[in-house]
Amino acid sequence: MAAAMEGFCRLAGDALDLSSPMKFLTWNDKHKLHHASLNVPERVATGFSGQGALALRELARELRRANPTWETAVTLHQVEAKLASVLRTILEAAPETETGVAAAGVAQRLLDWTVDIGSTRRHAVPIAFLPQRATRFAIGPVEFVHREDFGQADVKVGASASNANSATERHQFAMERIDKSLATRGAHWIALVTVSNREADVSVATANNAVDIALGALQAMVGTSGLNTIGRVGGRLANWDCFDTWFEMDGQTAFRRNDDPPGFAIDIGAFEKWLAEAHPARSAAGQCLHAFLAGGPFPRLNEAWCEAAYWFHEAMAEHLDTMRIARLETSLEVLLRAEKSSGSANRILAGLEAVLGIDPSTNIGVVRSVTMRELVEEMVRSRSRVLHGTWPTLTSDLPGTIPVSDLAAVVRRLIVMFAIKLEQYAANGDHKDDLAPFLTWVRGQATKRASTVVSAETK
């Protein structure tokens, strides 16, 4: 705290040029004030020197380490900015404040700040999912509902508000904003997710990430290209209702309309039947998402799965195969902890063999004959060439010959089976939260099942 206080600066008088915004910016750049505040009537600027800002950053790190819940509730930048704001306010009012007194004041105001951090929020996230209406469903804490089925009961409007009429008016205004967002992409669905113990901005980001993870899980479980373009309206979603326009050299003008909405090829009856039959997979994915939002046992394994589902969703949104294959390998690497590029292929193969029961020499090609080893090794080489600049990214061709669809099929199967086996792992005994013992346990379960089958056949 003392180092941050020593870095507090107060500049006034002729040194402060307010004749134009540009001159003030130039002045501030010259004096290098950090976390600066400007008092125009008094012609005073306050802030912290570079050393003071560094001290604030280290103090913010210490505070987050000392409060484990803050690591997910607030960002390092937010804690630093709050510290700077509180300390600056104290020193502006009383520049001679002693370190102990200032520290006590900062602690009290940070305590007040945690009240907001501890709030619970119900987020309504507009998504482009299906053009038709279907039964609402959930993947863990993320619920998907058609706009026609969404109402006040979904967000408990007015349940505890002192002024029910005011709460209803705010709900109506919120619904107008949601409808406007949906209309920009011709979308009809909303994802609902409740987030607790997060600062407001972090809560929004967490809700958006949870929806992306749930959509990635859904894409992996359904396994059809008909859901490739689904996504959050505010995320990486293409505008499907648009025209491609070009002009021929002979004076002719041509148009081509792109009007296939996300999920347009999905049969609703078949989809709702799948929802009922896929309960085990949805339950397993939901457990991982619950851990992402609220914590719980096996945080490392659950986090790895959530990151894999997120990057699978990102891969499906890519229009360039070069970028799609990079994101698909990222999905594999974060799930199987393939830290070193030199051993990445072997680690991925070991994980695939354990979870899917597929030997590296097995032919798994959809378009042409290819073994699992050939697929993984070519994927690793292709991603390396694309991301290290030895192969162009803006091309429809890949360095290798294996279709990206073959890789996507393997990744989606792994994501689904990993979640199912992780749910079983968590329910059977006191296990370690690490990939190696998890894969060992999965192999052991497969061996037990094989032994049981052999024993039954010999009787």
mmCIF file of N, CA and C in Angstrom, residues 228-328:
data_model
loop_
_atom_site.group_PDB
_atom_site.id
_atom_site.type_symbol
_atom_site.label_atom_id
_atom_site.label_comp_id
_atom_site.label_asym_id
_atom_site.label_seq_id
_atom_site.Cartn_x
_atom_site.Cartn_y
_atom_site.Cartn_z
ATOM 1 N N ASN A 228 -24.221 -26.429 -37.613
ATOM 2 C CA ASN A 228 -22.904 -25.790 -37.639
ATOM 3 C C ASN A 228 -22.970 -24.288 -37.431
ATOM 4 N N THR A 229 -24.037 -23.648 -37.909
ATOM 5 C CA THR A 229 -24.085 -22.185 -37.895
ATOM 6 C C THR A 229 -24.865 -21.607 -36.726
ATOM 7 N N ILE A 230 -25.280 -22.432 -35.768
ATOM 8 C CA ILE A 230 -25.985 -21.889 -34.606
ATOM 9 C C ILE A 230 -25.007 -21.104 -33.741
ATOM 10 N N GLY A 231 -25.534 -20.144 -32.984
ATOM 11 C CA GLY A 231 -24.646 -19.372 -32.122
ATOM 12 C C GLY A 231 -25.365 -18.220 -31.451
ATOM 13 N N ARG A 232 -24.653 -17.555 -30.567
ATOM 14 C CA ARG A 232 -25.197 -16.361 -29.916
ATOM 15 C C ARG A 232 -25.348 -15.236 -30.936
ATOM 16 N N VAL A 233 -26.427 -14.472 -30.811
ATOM 17 C CA VAL A 233 -26.628 -13.325 -31.697
ATOM 18 C C VAL A 233 -25.490 -12.323 -31.529
ATOM 19 N N GLY A 234 -24.980 -12.196 -30.318
ATOM 20 C CA GLY A 234 -23.882 -11.266 -30.070
ATOM 21 C C GLY A 234 -22.510 -11.884 -30.226
ATOM 22 N N GLY A 235 -22.437 -13.120 -30.722
ATOM 23 C CA GLY A 235 -21.153 -13.797 -30.873
ATOM 24 C C GLY A 235 -20.702 -13.842 -32.316
ATOM 25 N N ARG A 236 -19.949 -14.892 -32.664
ATOM 26 C CA ARG A 236 -19.404 -15.035 -34.017
ATOM 27 C C ARG A 236 -20.452 -15.675 -34.924
ATOM 28 N N LEU A 237 -21.470 -14.908 -35.230
ATOM 29 C CA LEU A 237 -22.598 -15.429 -35.993
ATOM 30 C C LEU A 237 -22.719 -14.667 -37.302
ATOM 31 N N ALA A 238 -22.716 -15.387 -38.411
ATOM 32 C CA ALA A 238 -22.843 -14.754 -39.716
ATOM 33 C C ALA A 238 -24.285 -14.296 -39.943
ATOM 34 N N ASN A 239 -24.442 -13.252 -40.753
ATOM 35 C CA ASN A 239 -25.775 -12.793 -41.126
ATOM 36 C C ASN A 239 -26.247 -13.626 -42.309
ATOM 37 N N TRP A 240 -27.127 -14.583 -42.052
ATOM 38 C CA TRP A 240 -27.525 -15.520 -43.107
ATOM 39 C C TRP A 240 -28.491 -14.897 -44.103
ATOM 40 N N ASP A 241 -29.267 -13.907 -43.684
ATOM 41 C CA ASP A 241 -30.265 -13.313 -44.577
ATOM 42 C C ASP A 241 -29.651 -12.118 -45.303
ATOM 43 N N CYS A 242 -28.873 -12.395 -46.332
ATOM 44 C CA CYS A 242 -28.183 -11.322 -47.044
ATOM 45 C C CYS A 242 -27.980 -11.722 -48.506
ATOM 46 N N PHE A 243 -27.483 -10.768 -49.299
ATOM 47 C CA PHE A 243 -27.245 -11.003 -50.721
ATOM 48 C C PHE A 243 -25.762 -10.850 -51.036
ATOM 49 N N ASP A 244 -25.268 -11.743 -51.886
ATOM 50 C CA ASP A 244 -23.971 -11.535 -52.525
ATOM 51 C C ASP A 244 -24.247 -10.826 -53.840
ATOM 52 N N THR A 245 -23.541 -9.751 -54.090
ATOM 53 C CA THR A 245 -23.775 -8.950 -55.290
ATOM 54 C C THR A 245 -22.484 -8.776 -56.058
ATOM 55 N N TRP A 246 -22.555 -8.919 -57.374
ATOM 56 C CA TRP A 246 -21.378 -8.636 -58.190
ATOM 57 C C TRP A 246 -21.808 -8.106 -59.557
ATOM 58 N N PHE A 247 -20.861 -7.479 -60.251
ATOM 59 C CA PHE A 247 -21.114 -6.841 -61.535
ATOM 60 C C PHE A 247 -20.224 -7.468 -62.596
ATOM 61 N N GLU A 248 -20.845 -7.973 -63.651
ATOM 62 C CA GLU A 248 -20.100 -8.580 -64.748
ATOM 63 C C GLU A 248 -19.494 -7.495 -65.631
ATOM 64 N N MET A 249 -18.427 -7.843 -66.322
ATOM 65 C CA MET A 249 -17.750 -6.874 -67.182
ATOM 66 C C MET A 249 -18.594 -6.482 -68.396
ATOM 67 N N ASP A 250 -19.618 -7.280 -68.731
ATOM 68 C CA ASP A 250 -20.475 -6.931 -69.864
ATOM 69 C C ASP A 250 -21.645 -6.048 -69.442
ATOM 70 N N GLY A 251 -21.609 -5.596 -68.184
ATOM 71 C CA GLY A 251 -22.639 -4.684 -67.710
ATOM 72 C C GLY A 251 -23.764 -5.342 -66.951
ATOM 73 N N GLN A 252 -23.784 -6.676 -66.897
ATOM 74 C CA GLN A 252 -24.825 -7.390 -66.174
ATOM 75 C C GLN A 252 -24.561 -7.353 -64.663
ATOM 76 N N THR A 253 -25.649 -7.380 -63.909
ATOM 77 C CA THR A 253 -25.553 -7.415 -62.451
ATOM 78 C C THR A 253 -26.138 -8.733 -61.956
ATOM 79 N N ALA A 254 -25.476 -9.344 -60.980
ATOM 80 C CA ALA A 254 -25.926 -10.639 -60.482
ATOM 81 C C ALA A 254 -26.093 -10.602 -58.971
ATOM 82 N N PHE A 255 -27.053 -11.377 -58.500
ATOM 83 C CA PHE A 255 -27.322 -11.476 -57.072
ATOM 84 C C PHE A 255 -27.407 -12.947 -56.681
ATOM 85 N N ARG A 256 -27.009 -13.226 -55.472
ATOM 86 C CA ARG A 256 -27.191 -14.563 -54.917
ATOM 87 C C ARG A 256 -27.583 -14.403 -53.458
ATOM 88 N N ARG A 257 -28.735 -14.888 -53.111
ATOM 89 C CA ARG A 257 -29.225 -14.705 -51.748
ATOM 90 C C ARG A 257 -28.799 -15.858 -50.858
ATOM 91 N N ASN A 258 -28.302 -15.506 -49.680
ATOM 92 C CA ASN A 258 -27.999 -16.495 -48.646
ATOM 93 C C ASN A 258 -29.133 -16.431 -47.622
ATOM 94 N N ASP A 259 -30.061 -17.349 -47.711
ATOM 95 C CA ASP A 259 -31.234 -17.249 -46.840
ATOM 96 C C ASP A 259 -31.556 -18.546 -46.118
ATOM 97 N N ASP A 260 -30.537 -19.329 -45.848
ATOM 98 C CA ASP A 260 -30.742 -20.556 -45.078
ATOM 99 C C ASP A 260 -30.425 -20.280 -43.612
ATOM 100 N N PRO A 261 -31.432 -20.148 -42.760
ATOM 101 C CA PRO A 261 -31.178 -19.834 -41.350
ATOM 102 C C PRO A 261 -30.527 -21.003 -40.625
ATOM 103 N N PRO A 262 -29.857 -20.739 -39.508
ATOM 104 C CA PRO A 262 -29.271 -21.825 -38.713
ATOM 105 C C PRO A 262 -30.332 -22.856 -38.335
ATOM 106 N N GLY A 263 -29.987 -24.123 -38.504
ATOM 107 C CA GLY A 263 -30.892 -25.194 -38.123
ATOM 108 C C GLY A 263 -32.067 -25.420 -39.049
ATOM 109 N N PHE A 264 -32.058 -24.808 -40.246
ATOM 110 C CA PHE A 264 -33.234 -24.914 -41.119
ATOM 111 C C PHE A 264 -33.471 -26.350 -41.600
ATOM 112 N N ALA A 265 -32.403 -27.161 -41.659
ATOM 113 C CA ALA A 265 -32.543 -28.529 -42.176
ATOM 114 C C ALA A 265 -32.906 -29.540 -41.089
ATOM 115 N N ILE A 266 -33.044 -29.084 -39.851
ATOM 116 C CA ILE A 266 -33.329 -29.995 -38.741
ATOM 117 C C ILE A 266 -34.819 -30.310 -38.673
ATOM 118 N N ASP A 267 -35.154 -31.584 -38.622
ATOM 119 C CA ASP A 267 -36.533 -32.019 -38.445
ATOM 120 C C ASP A 267 -36.883 -31.928 -36.958
ATOM 121 N N ILE A 268 -37.882 -31.113 -36.630
ATOM 122 C CA ILE A 268 -38.213 -30.862 -35.229
ATOM 123 C C ILE A 268 -38.660 -32.132 -34.513
ATOM 124 N N GLY A 269 -39.442 -32.950 -35.175
ATOM 125 C CA GLY A 269 -39.878 -34.195 -34.553
ATOM 126 C C GLY A 269 -38.713 -35.090 -34.202
ATOM 127 N N ALA A 270 -37.777 -35.230 -35.141
ATOM 128 C CA ALA A 270 -36.593 -36.058 -34.891
ATOM 129 C C ALA A 270 -35.725 -35.437 -33.803
ATOM 130 N N PHE A 271 -35.658 -34.099 -33.787
ATOM 131 C CA PHE A 271 -34.839 -33.424 -32.781
ATOM 132 C C PHE A 271 -35.409 -33.642 -31.383
ATOM 133 N N GLU A 272 -36.715 -33.518 -31.230
ATOM 134 C CA GLU A 272 -37.326 -33.707 -29.914
ATOM 135 C C GLU A 272 -37.213 -35.160 -29.459
ATOM 136 N N LYS A 273 -37.256 -36.097 -30.399
ATOM 137 C CA LYS A 273 -37.041 -37.500 -30.054
ATOM 138 C C LYS A 273 -35.616 -37.700 -29.571
ATOM 139 N N TRP A 274 -34.678 -37.035 -30.250
ATOM 140 C CA TRP A 274 -33.279 -37.134 -29.834
ATOM 141 C C TRP A 274 -33.098 -36.568 -28.432
ATOM 142 N N LEU A 275 -33.756 -35.448 -28.125
ATOM 143 C CA LEU A 275 -33.637 -34.845 -26.799
ATOM 144 C C LEU A 275 -34.004 -35.845 -25.706
ATOM 145 N N ALA A 276 -35.051 -36.616 -25.955
ATOM 146 C CA ALA A 276 -35.486 -37.600 -24.959
ATOM 147 C C ALA A 276 -34.495 -38.751 -24.842
ATOM 148 N N GLU A 277 -33.962 -39.188 -25.969
ATOM 149 C CA GLU A 277 -33.065 -40.343 -25.966
ATOM 150 C C GLU A 277 -31.658 -39.993 -25.499
ATOM 151 N N ALA A 278 -31.266 -38.739 -25.632
ATOM 152 C CA ALA A 278 -29.888 -38.343 -25.323
ATOM 153 C C ALA A 278 -29.727 -37.827 -23.903
ATOM 154 N N HIS A 279 -30.654 -38.188 -23.022
ATOM 155 C CA HIS A 279 -30.578 -37.683 -21.644
ATOM 156 C C HIS A 279 -29.240 -37.989 -20.962
ATOM 157 N N PRO A 280 -28.670 -39.200 -21.081
ATOM 158 C CA PRO A 280 -27.381 -39.467 -20.414
ATOM 159 C C PRO A 280 -26.274 -38.508 -20.850
ATOM 160 N N ALA A 281 -26.183 -38.251 -22.148
ATOM 161 C CA ALA A 281 -25.146 -37.344 -22.639
ATOM 162 C C ALA A 281 -25.420 -35.917 -22.185
ATOM 163 N N ARG A 282 -26.682 -35.485 -22.221
ATOM 164 C CA ARG A 282 -27.011 -34.124 -21.786
ATOM 165 C C ARG A 282 -26.762 -33.960 -20.295
ATOM 166 N N SER A 283 -27.050 -35.008 -19.525
ATOM 167 C CA SER A 283 -26.806 -34.960 -18.086
ATOM 168 C C SER A 283 -25.319 -34.820 -17.789
ATOM 169 N N ALA A 284 -24.495 -35.584 -18.499
ATOM 170 C CA ALA A 284 -23.048 -35.535 -18.281
ATOM 171 C C ALA A 284 -22.485 -34.174 -18.656
ATOM 172 N N ALA A 285 -22.916 -33.650 -19.802
ATOM 173 C CA ALA A 285 -22.463 -32.320 -20.217
ATOM 174 C C ALA A 285 -22.926 -31.266 -19.217
ATOM 175 N N GLY A 286 -24.144 -31.437 -18.715
ATOM 176 C CA GLY A 286 -24.675 -30.489 -17.742
ATOM 177 C C GLY A 286 -23.875 -30.447 -16.459
ATOM 178 N N GLN A 287 -23.358 -31.604 -16.012
ATOM 179 C CA GLN A 287 -22.529 -31.637 -14.809
ATOM 180 C C GLN A 287 -21.261 -30.818 -14.997
ATOM 181 N N CYS A 288 -20.659 -30.918 -16.171
ATOM 182 C CA CYS A 288 -19.450 -30.134 -16.458
ATOM 183 C C CYS A 288 -19.764 -28.643 -16.442
ATOM 184 N N LEU A 289 -20.907 -28.268 -17.008
ATOM 185 C CA LEU A 289 -21.295 -26.860 -17.039
ATOM 186 C C LEU A 289 -21.626 -26.332 -15.649
ATOM 187 N N HIS A 290 -22.255 -27.158 -14.820
ATOM 188 C CA HIS A 290 -22.521 -26.752 -13.434
ATOM 189 C C HIS A 290 -21.206 -26.430 -12.723
ATOM 190 N N ALA A 291 -20.197 -27.263 -12.932
ATOM 191 C CA ALA A 291 -18.894 -27.032 -12.306
ATOM 192 C C ALA A 291 -18.259 -25.752 -12.826
ATOM 193 N N PHE A 292 -18.440 -25.459 -14.105
ATOM 194 C CA PHE A 292 -17.898 -24.232 -14.696
ATOM 195 C C PHE A 292 -18.497 -22.996 -14.038
ATOM 196 N N LEU A 293 -19.790 -23.033 -13.743
ATOM 197 C CA LEU A 293 -20.473 -21.864 -13.196
ATOM 198 C C LEU A 293 -20.373 -21.764 -11.680
ATOM 199 N N ALA A 294 -20.455 -22.884 -11.001
ATOM 200 C CA ALA A 294 -20.565 -22.845 -9.542
ATOM 201 C C ALA A 294 -19.432 -23.536 -8.805
ATOM 202 N N GLY A 295 -18.484 -24.124 -9.526
ATOM 203 C CA GLY A 295 -17.412 -24.847 -8.870
ATOM 204 C C GLY A 295 -17.875 -26.223 -8.435
ATOM 205 N N GLY A 296 -17.011 -26.915 -7.724
ATOM 206 C CA GLY A 296 -17.344 -28.255 -7.270
ATOM 207 C C GLY A 296 -16.165 -29.184 -7.432
ATOM 208 N N PRO A 297 -16.379 -30.488 -7.285
ATOM 209 C CA PRO A 297 -15.281 -31.451 -7.406
ATOM 210 C C PRO A 297 -14.763 -31.540 -8.839
ATOM 211 N N PHE A 298 -13.532 -31.987 -8.953
ATOM 212 C CA PHE A 298 -12.872 -32.185 -10.250
ATOM 213 C C PHE A 298 -12.871 -30.922 -11.127
ATOM 214 N N PRO A 299 -12.435 -29.800 -10.575
ATOM 215 C CA PRO A 299 -12.458 -28.559 -11.364
ATOM 216 C C PRO A 299 -11.570 -28.604 -12.599
ATOM 217 N N ARG A 300 -10.401 -29.273 -12.510
ATOM 218 C CA ARG A 300 -9.497 -29.298 -13.669
ATOM 219 C C ARG A 300 -10.090 -30.088 -14.828
ATOM 220 N N LEU A 301 -10.623 -31.257 -14.541
ATOM 221 C CA LEU A 301 -11.190 -32.086 -15.605
ATOM 222 C C LEU A 301 -12.449 -31.454 -16.190
ATOM 223 N N ASN A 302 -13.275 -30.867 -15.330
ATOM 224 C CA ASN A 302 -14.476 -30.198 -15.828
ATOM 225 C C ASN A 302 -14.122 -28.973 -16.659
ATOM 226 N N GLU A 303 -13.122 -28.228 -16.215
ATOM 227 C CA GLU A 303 -12.690 -27.053 -16.974
ATOM 228 C C GLU A 303 -12.147 -27.459 -18.341
ATOM 229 N N ALA A 304 -11.360 -28.546 -18.372
ATOM 230 C CA ALA A 304 -10.805 -29.021 -19.641
ATOM 231 C C ALA A 304 -11.921 -29.380 -20.612
ATOM 232 N N TRP A 305 -12.960 -30.050 -20.106
ATOM 233 C CA TRP A 305 -14.069 -30.417 -20.991
ATOM 234 C C TRP A 305 -14.792 -29.175 -21.501
ATOM 235 N N CYS A 306 -15.044 -28.213 -20.616
ATOM 236 C CA CYS A 306 -15.746 -26.990 -21.027
ATOM 237 C C CYS A 306 -14.953 -26.230 -22.084
ATOM 238 N N GLU A 307 -13.642 -26.163 -21.908
ATOM 239 C CA GLU A 307 -12.822 -25.478 -22.904
ATOM 240 C C GLU A 307 -12.854 -26.222 -24.237
ATOM 241 N N ALA A 308 -12.847 -27.546 -24.191
ATOM 242 C CA ALA A 308 -12.906 -28.333 -25.429
ATOM 243 C C ALA A 308 -14.229 -28.093 -26.161
ATOM 244 N N ALA A 309 -15.340 -28.078 -25.424
ATOM 245 C CA ALA A 309 -16.643 -27.829 -26.049
ATOM 246 C C ALA A 309 -16.709 -26.422 -26.625
ATOM 247 N N TYR A 310 -16.120 -25.460 -25.913
ATOM 248 C CA TYR A 310 -16.095 -24.074 -26.405
ATOM 249 C C TYR A 310 -15.351 -23.983 -27.734
ATOM 250 N N TRP A 311 -14.168 -24.596 -27.810
ATOM 251 C CA TRP A 311 -13.369 -24.501 -29.035
ATOM 252 C C TRP A 311 -13.957 -25.336 -30.160
ATOM 253 N N PHE A 312 -14.701 -26.384 -29.827
ATOM 254 C CA PHE A 312 -15.413 -27.124 -30.870
ATOM 255 C C PHE A 312 -16.487 -26.231 -31.485
ATOM 256 N N HIS A 313 -17.194 -25.486 -30.637
ATOM 257 C CA HIS A 313 -18.206 -24.543 -31.130
ATOM 258 C C HIS A 313 -17.556 -23.479 -32.009
ATOM 259 N N GLU A 314 -16.404 -22.966 -31.586
ATOM 260 C CA GLU A 314 -15.687 -21.979 -32.398
ATOM 261 C C GLU A 314 -15.275 -22.576 -33.741
ATOM 262 N N ALA A 315 -14.843 -23.829 -33.745
ATOM 263 C CA ALA A 315 -14.432 -24.491 -34.988
ATOM 264 C C ALA A 315 -15.603 -24.599 -35.955
ATOM 265 N N MET A 316 -16.781 -24.913 -35.430
ATOM 266 C CA MET A 316 -17.945 -25.045 -36.304
ATOM 267 C C MET A 316 -18.332 -23.713 -36.945
ATOM 268 N N ALA A 317 -17.981 -22.606 -36.294
ATOM 269 C CA ALA A 317 -18.320 -21.284 -36.833
ATOM 270 C C ALA A 317 -17.355 -20.823 -37.912
ATOM 271 N N GLU A 318 -16.228 -21.523 -38.067
ATOM 272 C CA GLU A 318 -15.213 -21.111 -39.040
ATOM 273 C C GLU A 318 -15.635 -21.450 -40.467
ATOM 274 N N HIS A 319 -15.368 -20.514 -41.379
ATOM 275 C CA HIS A 319 -15.643 -20.745 -42.796
ATOM 276 C C HIS A 319 -14.398 -21.220 -43.537
ATOM 277 N N LEU A 320 -13.231 -21.009 -42.949
ATOM 278 C CA LEU A 320 -11.978 -21.446 -43.554
ATOM 279 C C LEU A 320 -11.545 -22.764 -42.926
ATOM 280 N N ASP A 321 -11.298 -23.772 -43.740
ATOM 281 C CA ASP A 321 -10.859 -25.063 -43.204
ATOM 282 C C ASP A 321 -9.525 -24.954 -42.487
ATOM 283 N N THR A 322 -8.677 -24.016 -42.912
ATOM 284 C CA THR A 322 -7.384 -23.841 -42.248
ATOM 285 C C THR A 322 -7.574 -23.433 -40.792
ATOM 286 N N MET A 323 -8.522 -22.543 -40.539
ATOM 287 C CA MET A 323 -8.793 -22.110 -39.180
ATOM 288 C C MET A 323 -9.632 -23.137 -38.423
ATOM 289 N N ARG A 324 -10.482 -23.843 -39.147
ATOM 290 C CA ARG A 324 -11.301 -24.869 -38.494
ATOM 291 C C ARG A 324 -10.427 -25.985 -37.936
ATOM 292 N N ILE A 325 -9.444 -26.424 -38.722
ATOM 293 C CA ILE A 325 -8.586 -27.514 -38.245
ATOM 294 C C ILE A 325 -7.735 -27.051 -37.068
ATOM 295 N N ALA A 326 -7.352 -25.763 -37.057
ATOM 296 C CA ALA A 326 -6.582 -25.230 -35.930
ATOM 297 C C ALA A 326 -7.420 -25.240 -34.655
ATOM 298 N N ARG A 327 -8.686 -24.857 -34.767
ATOM 299 C CA ARG A 327 -9.543 -24.818 -33.581
ATOM 300 C C ARG A 327 -9.938 -26.224 -33.128
ATOM 301 N N LEU A 328 -10.072 -27.140 -34.068
ATOM 302 C CA LEU A 328 -10.369 -28.522 -33.686
ATOM 303 C C LEU A 328 -9.207 -29.138 -32.920
#
